[in-house]
Structures are given as structure tokens and as C-alpha cells.
Short mmCIF file of C-alpha atoms in Angstrom, two decimals:
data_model
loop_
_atom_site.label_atom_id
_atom_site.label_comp_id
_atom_site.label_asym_id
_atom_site.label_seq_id
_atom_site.Cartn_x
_atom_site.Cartn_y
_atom_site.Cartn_z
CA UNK A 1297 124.43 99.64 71.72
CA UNK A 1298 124.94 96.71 74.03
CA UNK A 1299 122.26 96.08 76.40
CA UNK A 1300 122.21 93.39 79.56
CA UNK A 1301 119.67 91.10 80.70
CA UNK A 1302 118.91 90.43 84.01
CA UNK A 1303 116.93 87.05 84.80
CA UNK A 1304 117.56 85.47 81.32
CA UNK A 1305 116.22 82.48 82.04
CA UNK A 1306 112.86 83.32 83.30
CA UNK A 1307 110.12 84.15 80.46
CA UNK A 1308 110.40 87.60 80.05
CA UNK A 1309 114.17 87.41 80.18
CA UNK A 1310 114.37 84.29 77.45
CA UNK A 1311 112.35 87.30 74.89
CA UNK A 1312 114.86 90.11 75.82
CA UNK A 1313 117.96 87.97 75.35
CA UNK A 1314 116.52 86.77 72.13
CA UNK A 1315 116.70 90.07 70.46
CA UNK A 1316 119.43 92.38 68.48
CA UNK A 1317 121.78 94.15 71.28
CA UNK A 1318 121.22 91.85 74.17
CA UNK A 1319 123.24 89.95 76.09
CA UNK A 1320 121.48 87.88 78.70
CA UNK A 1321 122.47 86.48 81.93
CA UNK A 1322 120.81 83.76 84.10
CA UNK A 1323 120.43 83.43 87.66
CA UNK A 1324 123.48 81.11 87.99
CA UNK A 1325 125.41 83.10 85.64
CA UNK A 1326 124.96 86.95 87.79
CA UNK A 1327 123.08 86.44 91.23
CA UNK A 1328 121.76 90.32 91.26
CA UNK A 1329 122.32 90.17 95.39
CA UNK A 1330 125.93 90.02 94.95
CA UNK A 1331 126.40 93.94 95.21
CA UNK A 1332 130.50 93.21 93.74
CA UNK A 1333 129.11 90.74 91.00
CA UNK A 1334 126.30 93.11 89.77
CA UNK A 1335 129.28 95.99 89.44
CA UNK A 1336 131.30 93.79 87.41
CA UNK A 1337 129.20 92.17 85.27
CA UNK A 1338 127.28 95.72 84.33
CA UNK A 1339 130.97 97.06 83.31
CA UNK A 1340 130.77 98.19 79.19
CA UNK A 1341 127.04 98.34 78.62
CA UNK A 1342 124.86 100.98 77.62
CA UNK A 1343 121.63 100.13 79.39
CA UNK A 1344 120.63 97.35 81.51
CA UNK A 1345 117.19 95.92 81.71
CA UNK A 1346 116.48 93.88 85.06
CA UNK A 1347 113.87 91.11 84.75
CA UNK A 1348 115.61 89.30 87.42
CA UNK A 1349 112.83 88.56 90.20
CA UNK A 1350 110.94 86.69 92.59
CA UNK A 1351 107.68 86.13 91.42
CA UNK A 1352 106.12 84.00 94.03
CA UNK A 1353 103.47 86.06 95.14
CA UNK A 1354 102.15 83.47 97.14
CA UNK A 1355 105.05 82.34 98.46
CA UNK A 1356 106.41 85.78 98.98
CA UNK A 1357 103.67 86.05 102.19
CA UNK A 1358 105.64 84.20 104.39
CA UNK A 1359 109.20 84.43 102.99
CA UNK A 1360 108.94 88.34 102.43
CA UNK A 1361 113.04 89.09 103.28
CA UNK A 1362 113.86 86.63 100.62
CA UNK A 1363 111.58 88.27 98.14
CA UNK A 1364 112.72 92.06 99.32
CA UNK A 1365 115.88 90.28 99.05
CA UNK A 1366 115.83 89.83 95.33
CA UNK A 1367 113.08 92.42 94.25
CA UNK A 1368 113.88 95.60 96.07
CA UNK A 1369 118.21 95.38 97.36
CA UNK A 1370 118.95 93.20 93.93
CA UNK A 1371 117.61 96.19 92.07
CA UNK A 1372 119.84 98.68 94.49
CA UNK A 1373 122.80 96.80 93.45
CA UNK A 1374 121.99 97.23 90.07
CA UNK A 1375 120.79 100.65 90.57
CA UNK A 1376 124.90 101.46 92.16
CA UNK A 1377 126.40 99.60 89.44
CA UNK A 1378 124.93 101.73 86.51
CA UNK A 1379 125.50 104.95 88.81
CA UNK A 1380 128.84 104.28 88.95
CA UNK A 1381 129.27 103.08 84.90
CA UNK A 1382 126.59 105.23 83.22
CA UNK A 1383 124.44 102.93 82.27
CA UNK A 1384 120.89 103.32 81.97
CA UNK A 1385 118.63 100.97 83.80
CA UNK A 1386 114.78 99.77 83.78
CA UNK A 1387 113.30 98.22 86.28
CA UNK A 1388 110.34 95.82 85.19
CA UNK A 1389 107.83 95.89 88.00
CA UNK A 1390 104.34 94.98 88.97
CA UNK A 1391 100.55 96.41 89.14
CA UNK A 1392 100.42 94.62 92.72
CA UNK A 1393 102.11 97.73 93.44
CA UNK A 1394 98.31 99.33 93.35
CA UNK A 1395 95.53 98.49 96.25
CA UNK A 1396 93.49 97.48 93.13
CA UNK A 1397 90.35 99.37 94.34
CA UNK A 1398 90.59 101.80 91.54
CA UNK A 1399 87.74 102.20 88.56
CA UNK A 1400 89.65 103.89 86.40
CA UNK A 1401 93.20 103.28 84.56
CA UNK A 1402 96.08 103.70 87.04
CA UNK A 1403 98.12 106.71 85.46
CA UNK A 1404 102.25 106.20 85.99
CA UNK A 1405 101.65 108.91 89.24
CA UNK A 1406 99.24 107.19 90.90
CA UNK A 1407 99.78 106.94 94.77
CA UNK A 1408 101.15 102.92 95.50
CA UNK A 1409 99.32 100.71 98.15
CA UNK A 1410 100.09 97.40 98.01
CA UNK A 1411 97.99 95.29 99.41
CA UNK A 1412 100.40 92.11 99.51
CA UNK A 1413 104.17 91.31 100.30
CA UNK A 1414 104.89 90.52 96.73
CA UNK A 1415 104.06 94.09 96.20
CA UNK A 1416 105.84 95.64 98.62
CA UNK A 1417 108.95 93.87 97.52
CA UNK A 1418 108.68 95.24 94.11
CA UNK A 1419 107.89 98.91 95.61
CA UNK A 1420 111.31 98.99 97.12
CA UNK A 1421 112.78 98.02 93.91
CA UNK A 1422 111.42 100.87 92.29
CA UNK A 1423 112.42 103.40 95.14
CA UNK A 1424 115.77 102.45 95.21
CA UNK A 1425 115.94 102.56 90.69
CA UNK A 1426 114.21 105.78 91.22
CA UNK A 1427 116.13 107.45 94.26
CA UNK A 1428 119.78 106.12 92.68
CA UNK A 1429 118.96 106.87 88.99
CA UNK A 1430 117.10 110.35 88.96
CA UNK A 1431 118.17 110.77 85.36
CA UNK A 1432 118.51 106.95 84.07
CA UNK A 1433 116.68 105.02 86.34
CA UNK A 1434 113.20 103.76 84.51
CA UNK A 1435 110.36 101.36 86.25
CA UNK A 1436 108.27 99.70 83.69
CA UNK A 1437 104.71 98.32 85.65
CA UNK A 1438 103.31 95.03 83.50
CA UNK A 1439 100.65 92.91 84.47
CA UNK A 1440 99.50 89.73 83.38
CA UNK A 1441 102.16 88.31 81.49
CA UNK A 1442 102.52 85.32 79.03
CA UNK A 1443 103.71 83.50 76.83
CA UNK A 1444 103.36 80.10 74.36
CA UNK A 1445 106.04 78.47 76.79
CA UNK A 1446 106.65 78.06 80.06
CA UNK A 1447 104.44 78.21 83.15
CA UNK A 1448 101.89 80.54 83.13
CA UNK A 1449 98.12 81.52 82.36
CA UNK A 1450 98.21 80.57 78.78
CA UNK A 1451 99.33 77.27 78.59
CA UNK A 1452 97.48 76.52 82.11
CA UNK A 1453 94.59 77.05 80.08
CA UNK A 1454 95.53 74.83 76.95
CA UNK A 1455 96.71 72.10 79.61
CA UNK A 1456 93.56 72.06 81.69
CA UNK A 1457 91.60 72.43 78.39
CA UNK A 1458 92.96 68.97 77.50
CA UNK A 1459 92.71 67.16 80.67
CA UNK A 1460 88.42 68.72 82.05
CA UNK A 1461 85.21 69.78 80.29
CA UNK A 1462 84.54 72.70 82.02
CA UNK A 1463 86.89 75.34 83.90
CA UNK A 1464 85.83 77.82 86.48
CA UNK A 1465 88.06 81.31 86.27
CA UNK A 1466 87.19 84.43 88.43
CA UNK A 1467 84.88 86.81 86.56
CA UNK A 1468 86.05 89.52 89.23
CA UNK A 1469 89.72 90.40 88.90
CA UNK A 1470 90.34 93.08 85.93
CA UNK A 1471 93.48 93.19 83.87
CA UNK A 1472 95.49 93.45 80.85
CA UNK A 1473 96.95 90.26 79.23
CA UNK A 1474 99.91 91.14 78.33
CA UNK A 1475 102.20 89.18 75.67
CA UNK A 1476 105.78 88.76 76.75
CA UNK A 1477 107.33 89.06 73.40
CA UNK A 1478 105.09 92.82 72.96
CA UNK A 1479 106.99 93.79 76.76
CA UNK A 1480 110.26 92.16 75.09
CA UNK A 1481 109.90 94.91 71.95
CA UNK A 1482 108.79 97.99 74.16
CA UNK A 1483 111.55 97.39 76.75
CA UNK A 1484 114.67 97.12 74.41
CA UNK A 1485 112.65 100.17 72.11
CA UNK A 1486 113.05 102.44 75.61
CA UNK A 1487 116.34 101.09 76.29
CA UNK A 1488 117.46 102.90 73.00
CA UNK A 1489 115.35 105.71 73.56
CA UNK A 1490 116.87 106.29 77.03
CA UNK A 1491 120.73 105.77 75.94
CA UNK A 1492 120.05 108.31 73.35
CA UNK A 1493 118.96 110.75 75.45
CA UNK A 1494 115.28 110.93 74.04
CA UNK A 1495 113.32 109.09 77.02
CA UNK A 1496 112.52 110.98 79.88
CA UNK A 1497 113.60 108.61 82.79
CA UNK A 1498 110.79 107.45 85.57
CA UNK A 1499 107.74 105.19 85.15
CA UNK A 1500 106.43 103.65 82.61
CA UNK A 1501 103.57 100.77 82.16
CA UNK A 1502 104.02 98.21 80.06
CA UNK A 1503 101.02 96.25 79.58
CA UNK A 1504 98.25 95.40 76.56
CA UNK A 1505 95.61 97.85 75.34
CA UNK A 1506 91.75 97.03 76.81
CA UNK A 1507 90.67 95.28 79.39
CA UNK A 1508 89.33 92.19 80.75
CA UNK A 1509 89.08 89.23 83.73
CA UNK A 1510 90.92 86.69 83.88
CA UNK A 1511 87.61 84.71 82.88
CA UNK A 1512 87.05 86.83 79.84
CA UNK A 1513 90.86 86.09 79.02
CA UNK A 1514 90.06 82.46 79.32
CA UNK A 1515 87.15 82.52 76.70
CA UNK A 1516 89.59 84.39 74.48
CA UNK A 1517 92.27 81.52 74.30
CA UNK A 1518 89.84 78.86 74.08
CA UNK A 1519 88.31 80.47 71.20
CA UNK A 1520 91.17 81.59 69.57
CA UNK A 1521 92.84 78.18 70.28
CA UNK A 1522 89.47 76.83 68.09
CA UNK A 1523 87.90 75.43 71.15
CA UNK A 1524 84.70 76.28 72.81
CA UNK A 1525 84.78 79.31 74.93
CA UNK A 1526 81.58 78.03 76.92
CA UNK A 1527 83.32 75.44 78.45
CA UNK A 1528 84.57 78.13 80.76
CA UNK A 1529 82.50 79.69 83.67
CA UNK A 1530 82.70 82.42 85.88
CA UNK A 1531 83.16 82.21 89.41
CA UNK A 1532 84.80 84.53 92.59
CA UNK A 1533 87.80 85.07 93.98
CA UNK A 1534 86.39 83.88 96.94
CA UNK A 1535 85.78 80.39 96.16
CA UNK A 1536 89.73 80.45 95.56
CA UNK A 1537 91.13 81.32 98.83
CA UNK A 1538 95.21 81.86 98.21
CA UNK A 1539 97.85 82.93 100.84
CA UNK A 1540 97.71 86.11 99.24
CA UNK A 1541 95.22 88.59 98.38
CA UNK A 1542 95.08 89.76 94.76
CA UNK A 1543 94.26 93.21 93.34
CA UNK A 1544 90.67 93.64 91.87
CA UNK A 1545 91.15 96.12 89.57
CA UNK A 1546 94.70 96.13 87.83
CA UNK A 1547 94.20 98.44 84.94
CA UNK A 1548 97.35 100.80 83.89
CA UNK A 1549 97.05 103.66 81.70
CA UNK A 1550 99.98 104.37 78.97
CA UNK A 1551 100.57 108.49 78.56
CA UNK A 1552 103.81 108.12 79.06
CA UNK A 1553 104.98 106.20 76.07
CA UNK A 1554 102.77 108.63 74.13
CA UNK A 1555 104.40 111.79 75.91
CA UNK A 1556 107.81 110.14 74.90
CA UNK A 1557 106.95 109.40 71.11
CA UNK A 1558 107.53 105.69 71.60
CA UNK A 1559 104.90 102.84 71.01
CA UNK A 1560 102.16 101.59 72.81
CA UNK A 1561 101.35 97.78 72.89
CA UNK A 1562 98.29 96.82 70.80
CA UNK A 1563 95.28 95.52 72.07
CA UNK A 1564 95.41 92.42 74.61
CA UNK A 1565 93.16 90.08 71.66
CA UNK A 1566 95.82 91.09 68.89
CA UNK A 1567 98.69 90.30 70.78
CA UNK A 1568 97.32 87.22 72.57
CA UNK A 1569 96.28 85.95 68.72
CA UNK A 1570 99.64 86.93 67.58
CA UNK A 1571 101.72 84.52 70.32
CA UNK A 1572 99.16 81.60 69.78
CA UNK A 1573 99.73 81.55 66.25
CA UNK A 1574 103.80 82.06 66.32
CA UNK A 1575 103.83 85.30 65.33
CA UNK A 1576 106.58 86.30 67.76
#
């Protein structure tokens, strides 16, 4: 089974290409708005797995036709391609996709509300998987991702942990930390599951087991790092103002995977302890 990778040179995309079956491109190498590039490049493989994005959600609130551009027509073009070549193709999207007002685990059906242009951006890339790809098209939700490299919430952390005493993290935002080499592993497992024909397509999340702020997931990677979790405090959202607003409450439940007879990610402290300590 051959299987390409979209956005191969962002962090997610550097895990996928990394394992058994996958072939990843970069950004320079297939530009996922170029509806005749997508349709060539997607030629002779079985499934493709698009973690090709704009991820500036920030960014995204003032420049939302270039993210739409790249998170809801790139996935069209890619959605068209693997119509027309019989591919299968997931679609890695986003919790922002919720209001984040929710108590409860968002289940794969929940009704979408996003509360931010980021969000919509991603929407419209899962409409257009969805509409194109009734029987292969598959959106997988994640939230929270890391990793050991790169730019992100983990090594934030472990670089502000060397450079202050204290950090203040928001105590009122509610997540799952979620491991990009775990999403790597569950991504290329539904691939297969989906080529063979035992994957029912539609949505899927793809995030950690548990629960916890991003606050609590600071303590966690100073203490697992061997430093001292108090040096962390809580604080709001509010004394963080940012261009855009960011859901509360961005827990996903994971009956699909079960439903399908594939595996569920572990729990967000395992895998965190597992990519600190090299395990992926």
C-alpha cells in the first residue's frame, strides 16, 4: 500500500513520512492549491493523508481567504483528485471546529460552531472531504498537538523553563495533549483500514485519552522533565488577550475508532512521557 503525505514538512507531516508506506511531500514540493498539481501528484496511491495546513490561528483573523485558501479549497483539490483516482483520503482537522462551551466530550456528530476564522477554515475542509468522498473521504479532529521538536507547547515549556523561575499558563482552557507520533500511528493504522475496505468513512477524533488545561499540562512536563511543577501557576485567559478567541472546553470523545475495531490513543501522561523520553 502506498500512502501520500500532504504537508511533510510541518510536525505532524515529518511523523507520517517517517513511517512504512509513506511517501511525503513538502509545501515546495506539491502546493495543495494547485487543483492540476494535486491531480498529478495523487496519481498511483492508495490513500492520501492531508496534513497540509495553515495553522495560524491568530493570524488566520485577519488573513481568513488565505487560510480558507489552504484549509478548506486545498482539501477540495485533494478531495477531486482521489475522486477521480480512487484513492482514499483523511482530512486531519481541528477541535476549533467546536464553540468550546460544551461539558461533556464532543462525540464525532456533534453540531460545529466555530467560534474563530481558523475554525471556519478547517470546517470547509471537512465539507468539501465529506461532500466529494461520501465513501472514502475521512476527517480526523486532533487537538493539542506536540512533539520533542519543533515549535510548539512542549518545547515552549522546556525553553521558558530554562530562561524564568516561574510561568503563568491558563488554568481555564480544557484539552487533550496529544503526541504527534500517537496521531502519526492512528492515521496511517486508518489509512489501511480504509483501503481495505474495513473503515467506515466520515469523522474521526484523534486526540489523547483524559483531560486537562493547558496549566495542568504544564505541571506534567515540568515534572516529568524532573523539574519542579510548582514553578508553574495558574492564571486566565483573560490576562492573555490574543487576536483570536480560543475554545474553553475542547474535549473529543473516541466511539468511533472503537465502533471500527481500530485503536484508541492512550492516555495524554503516557504518551506525553513516552515523546520526552524518545520513545517514538
Amino acid at each position: 500500500m502506498k500512502i501520500l503525505i500532504t504537508g511533510a514538512g510541518g510536525m505532524l507531516g515529518r511523523r507520517l513520512s517517517a513511517l512504512p508506506g509513506c511517501v511525503g511531500l513538502d509545501r515546495a514540493a506539491l502546493d495543495i492549491t494547485d487543483r492540476s498539481a494535486v491531480a498529478y501528484a495523487v496519481t498511483g496511491y492508495d490513500a492520501v493523508i492531508n496534513a497540509a495546513a495553515w495553522t495560524d490561528v491568530d493570524g488566520a483573523e485577519t488573513r481568513e481567504a488565505e487560510a480558507t485558501a489552504l484549509n478548506g479549497a486545498g482539501p477540495a483539490n485533494l478531495a477531486a483528485a482521489c475522486a477521480a483516482s480512487g484513492a482514499a483520503l483523511l482530512q486531519v482537522s481541528t477541535d476549533y471546529v467546536f464553540a468550546g462551551t460544551g461539558t461533556s466530550p464532543y462525540p464525532e456528530d456533534a453540531p460545529t460552531a466555530p467560534v474563530n476564522a481558523y475554525g471556519r477554515s478547517k470546517l470547509a475542509g471537512e465539507q468539501a472531504v465529506l461532500g466529494a468522498l461520501p465513501d472514502r473521504g475521512y476527517v480526523v479532529r486532533t487537538a493539542w498537538l506536540y512533539d520533542r521538536d519543533g515549535r510548539n507547547f512542549l518545547t515552549t515549556m522546556l525553553r521558558l523553563a530554562a530562561d524564568r523561575e516561574t510561568l503563568e499558563v491558563v488554568d481555564d482552557q480544557r484539552g487533550q495533549p496529544t503526541g504527534a507520533p500517537f496521531l502519526a500511528a492512528q492515521l496511517v493504522e486508518l489509512a489501511r483500514a480504509a483501503v481495505a475496505g474495513q473503515a467506515p468513512a466520515g469523522i474521526y477524533h484523534g486526540t489523547a485519552g483524559g483531560e486537562t488545561t493547558w496549566f495542568g499540562f504544564a505541571r506534567a512536563i515540568f515534572a516529568e522533565a524532573g523539574l519542579d511543577p510548582d514553578r508553574v501557576r495558574p492564571t486566565t485567559t483573560d490576562r492573555f488577550p490574543r487576536p483570536a478567541p480560543r475554545p474553553a472546553y475542547s474535549v473529543l470523545g473516541h466511539r468511533r475508532w472503537a465502533s471500527a475495531g481500530l485503536t484508541s490513543q492512550p492516555d495524554w501522561r503516557d504518551e506525553l512521557r513516552d515523546v520526552l523520553t524518545g520513545g517514538r
